[in-house]
Short mmCIF file of C-alpha atoms (C1' of nucleotides) in Angstrom, two decimals:
data_model
loop_
_atom_site.label_atom_id
_atom_site.label_comp_id
_atom_site.label_asym_id
_atom_site.label_seq_id
_atom_site.Cartn_x
_atom_site.Cartn_y
_atom_site.Cartn_z
CA UNK A 792 31.75 -42.18 -30.95
CA UNK A 793 34.98 -41.16 -29.58
CA UNK A 794 35.52 -39.82 -26.09
CA UNK A 795 32.28 -40.89 -24.45
CA UNK A 796 33.61 -44.10 -23.15
CA UNK A 797 33.60 -44.07 -18.99
CA UNK A 798 29.94 -43.05 -18.80
CA UNK A 799 27.32 -44.87 -16.70
CA UNK A 800 26.74 -42.81 -13.79
CA UNK A 801 26.43 -39.76 -15.84
CA UNK A 802 22.71 -39.90 -14.83
CA UNK A 803 23.36 -39.73 -11.17
CA UNK A 804 25.64 -36.90 -11.72
CA UNK A 805 23.02 -34.85 -13.52
CA UNK A 806 20.25 -35.96 -10.85
CA UNK A 807 22.59 -34.25 -8.12
CA UNK A 808 23.17 -31.23 -10.24
CA UNK A 809 19.60 -30.67 -10.82
CA UNK A 810 18.76 -31.19 -7.18
CA UNK A 811 21.68 -28.98 -6.12
CA UNK A 812 20.65 -26.19 -8.38
CA UNK A 813 16.85 -26.13 -7.16
CA UNK A 814 17.96 -26.36 -3.45
CA UNK A 815 20.81 -23.98 -3.41
CA UNK A 816 18.34 -21.52 -5.23
CA UNK A 817 15.46 -22.03 -2.89
CA UNK A 818 17.46 -22.43 0.46
CA UNK A 819 20.72 -20.45 -0.24
CA UNK A 820 24.08 -22.01 0.18
CA UNK A 821 24.32 -22.38 3.91
CA UNK A 822 20.80 -23.54 4.47
CA UNK A 823 21.26 -26.13 1.67
CA UNK A 824 22.52 -29.45 3.15
CA UNK A 825 24.19 -32.15 1.33
CA UNK A 826 21.82 -34.64 2.66
CA UNK A 827 18.95 -32.89 1.40
CA UNK A 828 20.54 -32.59 -2.12
CA UNK A 829 21.39 -36.10 -1.92
CA UNK A 830 17.73 -37.10 -0.66
CA UNK A 831 16.15 -35.07 -3.62
CA UNK A 832 18.46 -36.83 -6.16
CA UNK A 833 17.82 -40.31 -4.32
CA UNK A 834 21.42 -41.12 -3.84
CA UNK A 835 23.90 -41.41 -0.93
CA UNK A 836 25.33 -38.16 0.35
CA UNK A 837 28.71 -39.78 0.18
CA UNK A 838 28.38 -39.94 -3.52
CA UNK A 839 27.75 -36.14 -4.02
CA UNK A 840 31.21 -35.81 -2.28
CA UNK A 841 33.00 -38.47 -4.40
CA UNK A 842 31.44 -36.69 -7.62
CA UNK A 843 31.96 -33.12 -6.64
CA UNK A 844 34.55 -33.14 -4.06
CA UNK A 845 32.71 -31.09 -1.63
CA UNK A 846 29.97 -28.84 -0.99
CA UNK A 847 31.80 -25.81 -2.55
CA UNK A 848 32.49 -27.81 -5.37
CA UNK A 849 29.10 -28.82 -6.07
CA UNK A 850 28.11 -25.09 -5.86
CA UNK A 851 30.89 -24.14 -8.15
CA UNK A 852 29.15 -26.67 -10.71
CA UNK A 853 25.73 -25.11 -10.30
CA UNK A 854 27.14 -21.53 -10.52
CA UNK A 855 28.66 -22.07 -13.95
CA UNK A 856 26.77 -19.90 -16.17
CA UNK A 857 26.99 -16.80 -18.42
CA UNK A 858 24.69 -14.18 -18.91
CA UNK A 859 24.55 -14.74 -22.77
CA UNK A 860 25.00 -11.17 -23.25
CA UNK A 861 26.25 -11.75 -26.89
CA UNK A 862 22.69 -11.83 -28.03
CA UNK A 863 22.43 -8.06 -27.23
CA UNK A 864 25.35 -7.40 -29.97
CA UNK A 865 23.15 -6.04 -32.83
CA UNK A 866 20.68 -4.23 -30.75
CA UNK A 867 20.01 -0.46 -32.12
CA UNK A 868 21.19 1.91 -29.29
CA UNK A 869 17.83 3.64 -29.01
CA UNK A 870 16.04 0.17 -27.98
CA UNK A 871 19.10 -1.08 -25.53
CA UNK A 872 17.17 -0.15 -22.60
CA UNK A 873 14.15 -2.39 -23.11
CA UNK A 874 16.39 -5.07 -24.76
CA UNK A 875 18.59 -5.10 -21.56
CA UNK A 876 15.56 -5.45 -19.32
CA UNK A 877 13.76 -8.15 -21.67
CA UNK A 878 17.01 -10.03 -21.69
CA UNK A 879 17.32 -10.01 -18.03
CA UNK A 880 13.97 -11.30 -17.54
CA UNK A 881 14.43 -13.87 -20.09
CA UNK A 882 17.33 -15.26 -18.02
CA UNK A 883 15.38 -15.24 -14.72
CA UNK A 884 12.25 -16.84 -16.25
CA UNK A 885 14.27 -19.77 -17.65
CA UNK A 886 14.18 -22.58 -15.21
CA UNK A 887 17.65 -23.48 -15.38
CA UNK A 888 19.47 -20.19 -15.65
CA UNK A 889 16.77 -18.70 -13.23
CA UNK A 890 17.75 -21.20 -10.55
CA UNK A 891 21.50 -20.75 -11.39
CA UNK A 892 21.00 -17.02 -10.94
CA UNK A 893 19.10 -17.24 -7.71
CA UNK A 894 21.70 -19.59 -6.15
CA UNK A 895 24.44 -17.27 -7.08
CA UNK A 896 22.74 -14.26 -6.02
CA UNK A 897 21.86 -15.75 -2.70
CA UNK A 898 25.38 -17.14 -2.05
CA UNK A 899 26.96 -13.73 -2.99
CA UNK A 900 25.35 -12.42 -0.14
CA UNK A 901 25.84 -15.02 2.61
CA UNK A 902 29.26 -16.15 1.63
CA UNK A 903 32.22 -13.75 1.16
CA UNK A 904 34.15 -16.25 -0.93
CA UNK A 905 31.14 -16.45 -3.12
CA UNK A 906 30.71 -12.87 -3.20
CA UNK A 907 34.09 -11.94 -4.46
CA UNK A 908 34.05 -14.46 -7.20
CA UNK A 909 30.54 -13.82 -8.40
CA UNK A 910 30.87 -9.67 -8.21
CA UNK A 911 34.15 -10.13 -10.20
CA UNK A 912 32.53 -12.50 -12.85
CA UNK A 913 29.58 -10.39 -13.26
CA UNK A 914 31.58 -7.10 -13.53
CA UNK A 915 33.72 -8.48 -16.06
CA UNK A 916 30.91 -9.91 -18.25
CA UNK A 917 28.85 -6.73 -17.87
CA UNK A 918 31.78 -4.57 -18.54
CA UNK A 919 32.79 -6.46 -21.64
CA UNK A 920 29.25 -5.71 -22.94
CA UNK A 921 29.21 -2.06 -22.21
CA UNK A 922 32.58 -1.59 -23.69
CA UNK A 923 31.31 -2.58 -27.02
CA UNK A 924 28.80 0.05 -26.82
CA UNK A 925 31.05 3.09 -26.37
CA UNK A 926 32.23 5.44 -23.45
CA UNK A 927 28.61 6.76 -22.85
CA UNK A 928 27.49 3.23 -22.04
CA UNK A 929 30.59 2.72 -19.92
CA UNK A 930 29.66 5.67 -17.89
CA UNK A 931 26.11 4.82 -17.47
CA UNK A 932 26.94 1.22 -16.48
CA UNK A 933 27.03 1.66 -12.73
CA UNK A 934 23.67 3.21 -12.58
CA UNK A 935 22.00 0.83 -14.98
CA UNK A 936 23.55 -2.00 -12.78
CA UNK A 937 21.97 -0.76 -9.51
CA UNK A 938 18.57 -0.72 -11.37
CA UNK A 939 18.62 -4.06 -12.95
CA UNK A 940 20.07 -5.71 -9.97
CA UNK A 941 17.26 -4.23 -7.69
CA UNK A 942 14.55 -5.44 -10.21
CA UNK A 943 15.96 -8.89 -9.99
CA UNK A 944 16.20 -8.82 -6.17
CA UNK A 945 12.75 -7.45 -5.51
CA UNK A 946 11.06 -9.72 -8.25
CA UNK A 947 12.75 -12.95 -7.95
CA UNK A 948 14.40 -13.10 -4.55
CA UNK A 949 12.49 -11.00 -2.17
CA UNK A 950 9.39 -11.49 -4.34
CA UNK A 951 7.82 -8.30 -3.17
CA UNK A 952 4.24 -8.59 -4.03
CA UNK A 953 3.55 -5.25 -5.80
CA UNK A 954 6.82 -5.94 -7.95
CA UNK A 955 6.52 -9.87 -8.46
CA UNK A 956 2.84 -9.24 -9.74
CA UNK A 957 3.83 -6.73 -12.44
CA UNK A 958 3.29 -8.22 -15.77
CA UNK A 959 6.34 -8.81 -17.76
CA UNK A 960 5.64 -6.28 -20.64
CA UNK A 961 4.93 -3.52 -18.32
CA UNK A 962 8.17 -3.97 -16.40
CA UNK A 963 10.27 -4.26 -19.68
CA UNK A 964 8.81 -0.87 -20.95
CA UNK A 965 8.78 1.00 -17.69
CA UNK A 966 12.27 -0.04 -16.28
CA UNK A 967 13.60 -0.30 -19.92
CA UNK A 968 12.83 3.34 -20.20
CA UNK A 969 14.60 4.12 -17.07
CA UNK A 970 17.68 2.27 -18.30
CA UNK A 971 17.48 3.96 -21.90
CA UNK A 972 17.61 7.36 -20.18
CA UNK A 973 20.66 6.54 -18.17
CA UNK A 974 22.19 5.93 -21.47
CA UNK A 975 20.89 8.85 -23.27
CA UNK A 976 21.86 10.95 -20.30
CA UNK A 977 25.41 9.71 -20.52
CA UNK A 978 25.38 10.22 -24.25
CA UNK A 979 24.45 13.75 -24.04
CA UNK A 980 27.08 14.51 -21.34
CA UNK A 981 29.76 12.67 -23.54
CA UNK A 982 28.79 15.20 -26.63
CA UNK A 983 29.05 18.17 -24.20
CA UNK A 984 32.44 17.29 -23.26
CA UNK A 985 33.72 17.15 -26.81
CA UNK B 811 14.13 9.05 39.57
CA UNK B 812 11.18 6.92 39.26
CA UNK B 813 11.23 3.80 37.26
CA UNK B 814 15.03 3.34 36.54
CA UNK B 815 15.49 1.03 39.56
CA UNK B 816 16.42 -2.60 38.50
CA UNK B 817 19.33 -1.56 36.18
CA UNK B 818 22.89 -2.45 36.56
CA UNK B 819 23.48 -4.79 33.95
CA UNK B 820 22.16 -2.41 31.34
CA UNK B 821 25.75 -1.76 30.25
CA UNK B 822 26.11 -5.59 29.30
CA UNK B 823 22.88 -5.53 27.53
CA UNK B 824 23.97 -2.57 25.41
CA UNK B 825 27.39 -4.10 24.76
CA UNK B 826 25.62 -7.31 23.72
CA UNK B 827 23.25 -5.24 21.24
CA UNK B 828 26.06 -3.31 19.86
CA UNK B 829 28.08 -6.58 18.96
CA UNK B 830 25.05 -8.30 17.63
CA UNK B 831 24.45 -5.15 15.34
CA UNK B 832 27.93 -5.35 13.95
CA UNK B 833 28.29 -9.11 13.50
CA UNK B 834 24.63 -9.73 12.20
CA UNK B 835 25.39 -6.83 9.51
CA UNK B 836 28.86 -8.24 8.58
CA UNK B 837 28.23 -11.99 8.69
CA UNK B 838 24.47 -12.34 8.10
CA UNK B 839 22.20 -14.17 10.64
CA UNK B 840 23.12 -17.81 9.83
CA UNK B 841 26.85 -16.93 9.80
CA UNK B 842 26.79 -14.95 13.10
CA UNK B 843 27.06 -16.95 16.16
CA UNK B 844 26.08 -16.26 19.75
CA UNK B 845 29.54 -17.12 20.76
CA UNK B 846 31.44 -14.66 18.49
CA UNK B 847 28.75 -11.96 19.70
CA UNK B 848 29.31 -12.84 23.37
CA UNK B 849 33.04 -12.58 22.76
CA UNK B 850 32.90 -9.24 21.26
CA UNK B 851 30.83 -8.16 24.03
CA UNK B 852 33.31 -9.73 26.53
CA UNK B 853 30.52 -11.73 28.27
CA UNK B 854 29.51 -15.52 28.41
CA UNK B 855 27.40 -16.72 25.80
CA UNK B 856 24.83 -17.98 28.20
CA UNK B 857 23.86 -14.29 29.25
CA UNK B 858 23.04 -13.50 25.69
CA UNK B 859 20.32 -16.19 25.85
CA UNK B 860 19.17 -15.11 29.16
CA UNK B 861 18.86 -11.34 28.12
CA UNK B 862 17.36 -12.06 24.92
CA UNK B 863 15.82 -15.34 25.08
CA UNK B 864 17.14 -16.73 21.80
CA UNK B 865 19.12 -15.92 18.80
CA UNK B 866 16.14 -14.94 16.86
CA UNK B 867 15.24 -12.82 19.91
CA UNK B 868 18.56 -11.01 19.78
CA UNK B 869 18.02 -10.45 15.86
CA UNK B 870 14.63 -8.92 16.60
CA UNK B 871 15.94 -6.45 18.92
CA UNK B 872 18.71 -5.37 16.40
CA UNK B 873 16.15 -5.19 13.52
CA UNK B 874 13.85 -2.76 15.40
CA UNK B 875 14.26 0.18 13.21
CA UNK B 876 11.99 2.27 11.21
CA UNK B 877 12.91 4.18 7.97
CA UNK B 878 12.38 7.72 9.25
CA UNK B 879 10.36 8.60 6.29
CA UNK B 880 8.46 11.22 8.17
CA UNK B 881 11.35 13.64 7.49
CA UNK B 882 10.36 13.29 3.72
CA UNK B 883 6.82 14.97 4.37
CA UNK B 884 7.36 18.59 3.17
CA UNK B 885 9.59 18.04 0.32
CA UNK B 886 8.08 19.60 -3.09
CA UNK B 887 7.07 17.02 -5.51
CA UNK B 888 9.72 18.24 -8.01
CA UNK B 889 12.58 17.42 -5.74
CA UNK B 890 11.16 14.15 -4.32
CA UNK B 891 13.47 11.91 -6.40
CA UNK B 892 16.93 13.34 -5.17
CA UNK B 893 15.34 13.60 -1.63
CA UNK B 894 14.48 10.13 -1.49
CA UNK B 895 17.76 8.81 -2.66
CA UNK B 896 19.49 11.38 -0.39
CA UNK B 897 17.52 10.12 2.62
CA UNK B 898 18.33 6.49 1.81
CA UNK B 899 21.98 7.26 1.68
CA UNK B 900 21.65 9.01 5.10
CA UNK B 901 20.27 6.00 6.67
CA UNK B 902 22.86 3.76 5.12
CA UNK B 903 25.99 5.87 6.08
CA UNK B 904 24.60 6.40 9.56
CA UNK B 905 26.57 3.82 11.45
CA UNK B 906 23.83 2.45 13.63
CA UNK B 907 20.89 2.49 11.15
CA UNK B 908 23.20 1.26 8.42
CA UNK B 909 24.32 -1.73 10.46
CA UNK B 910 20.60 -2.64 11.19
CA UNK B 911 19.79 -2.10 7.55
CA UNK B 912 22.61 -4.37 6.56
CA UNK B 913 21.58 -7.25 9.22
CA UNK B 914 18.00 -7.07 8.04
CA UNK B 915 18.95 -6.96 4.31
CA UNK B 916 21.06 -9.84 4.67
CA UNK B 917 18.66 -11.99 6.99
CA UNK B 918 15.62 -11.04 4.65
CA UNK B 919 17.58 -12.98 1.80
CA UNK B 920 18.79 -16.13 3.93
CA UNK B 921 15.96 -16.66 6.42
CA UNK B 922 12.32 -17.17 5.06
CA UNK B 923 10.84 -15.82 8.26
CA UNK B 924 12.78 -12.90 8.32
CA UNK B 925 12.08 -12.28 4.74
CA UNK B 926 8.16 -12.28 5.18
CA UNK B 927 8.56 -10.05 8.27
CA UNK B 928 10.87 -7.59 6.82
CA UNK B 929 9.06 -7.22 3.27
CA UNK B 930 5.79 -6.79 5.18
CA UNK B 931 7.46 -4.03 7.32
CA UNK B 932 9.13 -2.30 4.72
CA UNK B 933 6.25 -2.43 2.34
CA UNK B 934 3.97 -1.02 4.78
CA UNK B 935 6.18 1.99 5.60
CA UNK B 936 7.08 2.67 2.01
CA UNK B 937 3.44 2.54 1.00
CA UNK B 938 2.24 4.99 3.88
CA UNK B 939 4.79 7.23 2.55
CA UNK B 940 3.91 7.06 -1.02
CA UNK B 941 0.18 7.26 -0.14
CA UNK B 942 0.52 10.55 1.29
CA UNK B 943 1.96 11.68 -2.29
CA UNK B 944 -1.08 10.75 -4.26
CA UNK B 945 -2.07 8.30 -6.93
CA UNK B 946 0.76 8.79 -9.04
CA UNK B 947 3.30 8.22 -6.47
CA UNK B 948 1.43 5.08 -5.52
CA UNK B 949 1.85 3.90 -9.09
CA UNK B 950 5.26 4.81 -9.44
CA UNK B 951 6.18 3.05 -5.98
CA UNK B 952 6.87 -0.43 -7.31
CA UNK B 953 9.42 0.59 -9.92
CA UNK B 954 10.96 3.21 -7.53
CA UNK B 955 11.40 0.44 -5.03
CA UNK B 956 13.48 -1.54 -7.43
CA UNK B 957 15.87 1.24 -8.11
CA UNK B 958 16.48 2.15 -4.25
CA UNK B 959 16.74 -1.54 -3.30
CA UNK B 960 19.19 -2.19 -6.24
CA UNK B 961 21.15 0.80 -5.22
CA UNK B 962 21.36 -0.14 -1.69
CA UNK B 963 22.31 -3.77 -2.41
CA UNK B 964 24.99 -2.85 -4.96
CA UNK B 965 26.70 -0.17 -2.70
CA UNK B 966 26.56 -1.64 0.79
CA UNK B 967 26.02 -5.32 0.41
CA UNK B 968 27.75 -6.53 -2.75
CA UNK B 969 30.05 -3.31 -2.51
CA UNK B 970 30.23 -3.45 -6.21
CA UNK B 971 33.58 -1.20 -6.92
CA UNK B 972 32.15 0.92 -9.60
CA UNK B 973 29.11 1.82 -7.48
CA UNK B 974 30.65 1.91 -4.09
CA UNK B 975 33.31 4.19 -5.21
CA UNK B 976 30.97 6.85 -6.68
CA UNK B 977 30.62 9.99 -4.81
CA UNK B 978 27.52 10.50 -2.74
CA UNK B 979 26.29 13.64 -4.36
CA UNK B 980 26.71 12.21 -8.05
CA UNK B 981 24.55 9.14 -6.80
CA UNK B 982 21.95 11.59 -5.53
CA UNK B 983 21.96 13.48 -8.50
CA UNK B 984 21.92 10.72 -11.28
CA UNK B 985 19.53 8.11 -9.38
CA UNK B 986 17.64 10.90 -7.95
CA UNK B 987 16.74 12.20 -11.56
CA UNK B 988 15.80 8.50 -12.52
CA UNK B 989 13.48 8.16 -9.41
CA UNK B 990 11.98 11.72 -10.33
CA UNK B 991 11.19 10.39 -13.71
CA UNK B 992 9.25 7.47 -12.51
CA UNK B 993 7.19 9.88 -10.41
CA UNK B 994 6.81 12.41 -13.44
CA UNK B 995 5.89 9.75 -15.84
CA UNK B 996 3.34 8.50 -13.47
CA UNK B 997 1.92 11.76 -13.08
CA UNK B 998 1.43 12.27 -16.56
CA UNK B 999 -0.05 8.95 -17.12
CA UNK B 1000 -2.55 9.87 -14.34
CA UNK B 1001 -3.37 13.01 -15.95
CA UNK B 1002 -3.97 11.15 -19.32
CA UNK B 1003 -6.68 9.11 -17.53
CA UNK B 1004 -8.70 12.06 -16.62
"C1'" DG C 304 33.66 -65.49 -17.66
"C1'" DC C 305 36.08 -63.36 -14.51
"C1'" DA C 306 39.00 -60.09 -12.45
"C1'" DT C 307 38.87 -55.12 -12.00
"C1'" DA C 308 37.25 -50.92 -11.41
"C1'" DA C 309 33.33 -48.00 -10.77
"C1'" DT C 310 29.27 -47.29 -8.17
"C1'" DG C 311 26.41 -47.44 -4.17
"C1'" DC C 312 25.24 -47.24 0.87
"C1'" DA C 313 25.22 -47.51 6.04
"C1'" DA C 314 27.44 -45.83 9.57
"C1'" DA C 315 30.66 -43.21 12.14
"C1'" DC C 316 33.55 -39.16 12.92
"C1'" DA C 317 34.66 -34.54 13.89
"C1'" DA C 318 33.35 -30.13 14.13
"C1'" DT C 319 30.10 -26.29 15.28
"C1'" DC C 320 26.22 -24.44 16.99
"C1'" DG C 321 22.21 -22.77 20.12
"C1'" DT C 322 20.88 -23.63 24.48
"C1'" DT C 323 20.60 -25.72 29.05
"C1'" DT C 324 22.35 -26.60 33.83
"C1'" DA C 325 24.78 -26.25 38.05
"C1'" DC C 326 27.32 -23.44 40.41
"C1'" DT C 327 29.93 -19.10 42.19
"C1'" DT C 328 30.33 -14.18 42.63
"C1'" DT C 329 28.46 -9.61 43.02
"C1'" DT C 330 24.95 -6.29 43.64
"C1'" DT C 331 21.19 -4.41 45.68
"C1'" DC C 332 18.31 -3.06 49.50
"C1'" DA C 333 15.62 -3.53 53.82
"C1'" DT D 343 24.92 -5.99 57.69
"C1'" DG D 344 23.13 -10.08 55.55
"C1'" DA D 345 20.04 -12.51 53.11
"C1'" DA D 346 17.91 -12.64 48.60
"C1'" DA D 347 18.09 -11.67 43.77
"C1'" DA D 348 20.73 -10.60 39.83
"C1'" DA D 349 24.92 -11.23 37.18
"C1'" DG D 350 28.42 -14.04 35.87
"C1'" DT D 351 31.09 -18.58 34.56
"C1'" DA D 352 32.44 -23.25 33.04
"C1'" DA D 353 30.79 -27.17 31.02
"C1'" DA D 354 28.03 -30.14 29.03
"C1'" DC D 355 23.79 -31.53 26.19
"C1'" DG D 356 21.53 -32.63 21.75
"C1'" DA D 357 21.05 -31.67 17.34
"C1'" DT D 358 23.06 -30.79 12.67
"C1'" DT D 359 26.57 -30.51 9.37
"C1'" DG D 360 30.30 -31.76 5.88
"C1'" DT D 361 33.10 -35.43 5.34
"C1'" DT D 362 35.48 -40.08 5.66
"C1'" DT D 363 35.55 -45.17 6.23
"C1'" DG D 364 34.54 -49.95 5.28
"C1'" DC D 365 32.21 -52.79 2.79
"C1'" DA D 366 28.57 -54.59 -0.48
"C1'" DT D 367 27.12 -54.47 -5.27
"C1'" DT D 368 26.98 -53.75 -10.19
"C1'" DA D 369 29.10 -52.89 -14.45
"C1'" DT D 370 33.11 -53.09 -17.70
"C1'" DG D 371 36.85 -54.87 -20.60
"C1'" DC D 372 40.05 -58.35 -21.95
#
DNA sequence: GCATAATGCAAACAATCGTTTACTTTTTCA
DNA sequence: TGAAAAAGTAAACGATTGTTTGCATTATGC
């Protein structure tokens, strides 16, 4: 009971944000209209502008998320591959995080400003994570990134039937193995250098 | 000297097509405007409509390309991984094919109709290729697809610095190895079943 | 309780886009 | 050569979009 005074329309704000998350995720940034978001939130389009400043401001509010990579801190190196893939699928299968990820993914492809911002944001978080795992992980990171990004695109954005239909545990096992091998290969190569 | 009579504006048609290819590839389907394409082709926007019917018709003309997978027919199974990756990079590094691929990739994400058409078209060509390589390849195909698609997205669409900067031969070697392992794993698993 | 500020809405604004129309210029060919 | 067809242009149409404006309604705090 301290700084929660000026709130009554917080409900409307959240309704707008939820609608925006869904529509940005499903339709992409350019296809999503403020009118459609306002309609889904049962409010006037002008209120969306008043609360979030602009369409870009609204998207920025939706795109605020981190990859929660901290939870991968204590994983043994030998299980890192499956852990990485499992964690990524958990993010994508979570309704809120998944929608935000899809919205960001789509926007980063259709909008140049969003692309630069999101690529930088992801690169930083991923680089930070891999830096804690030693030089071998840093070396393997770009290759692992291509595998993880491709999995996300094929399964959740393109929804390629033969990939989207695969059971989660099979994906974790198979692609986790591939990721693990990128790590192991890099580790061995590092050992040779010494 | 037979059926090439009614042609004088073929030059304009090709200028339009080249401009469309570049702009669709760089800006994506929704961001690309007929006005911008016409301007780059030094022609009036109405001519674009007259020659190609509509914006969608123009895009369809740009998106006509095949993956040229026939050239992978005689490759020994043990070198298929590197061959697949090398071939993909060759397509993407080719100016014309690369632009068409980028245009299709972008459109398949922003446009639902394009997505269905392109996913189906790619799935068919890829399935046809892998079917000639036996049941193990068919089983490994979805996983290989995630790796190849992710490589293309990261290197040519997102242009992630740490991935776009990698020398081509290193990419072929490292990711080719991962693709090869998907094939080998599937082959071994097939052997176990028997 | 009442002034004030926040919340809400309808309507219009201004810009952009795909496409159409009306018209002129150029090319083609019998 | 000269008439018909093709190629080309300028301008406008109609729809959609993000955003602004003006005004009503509701909640808040003294």
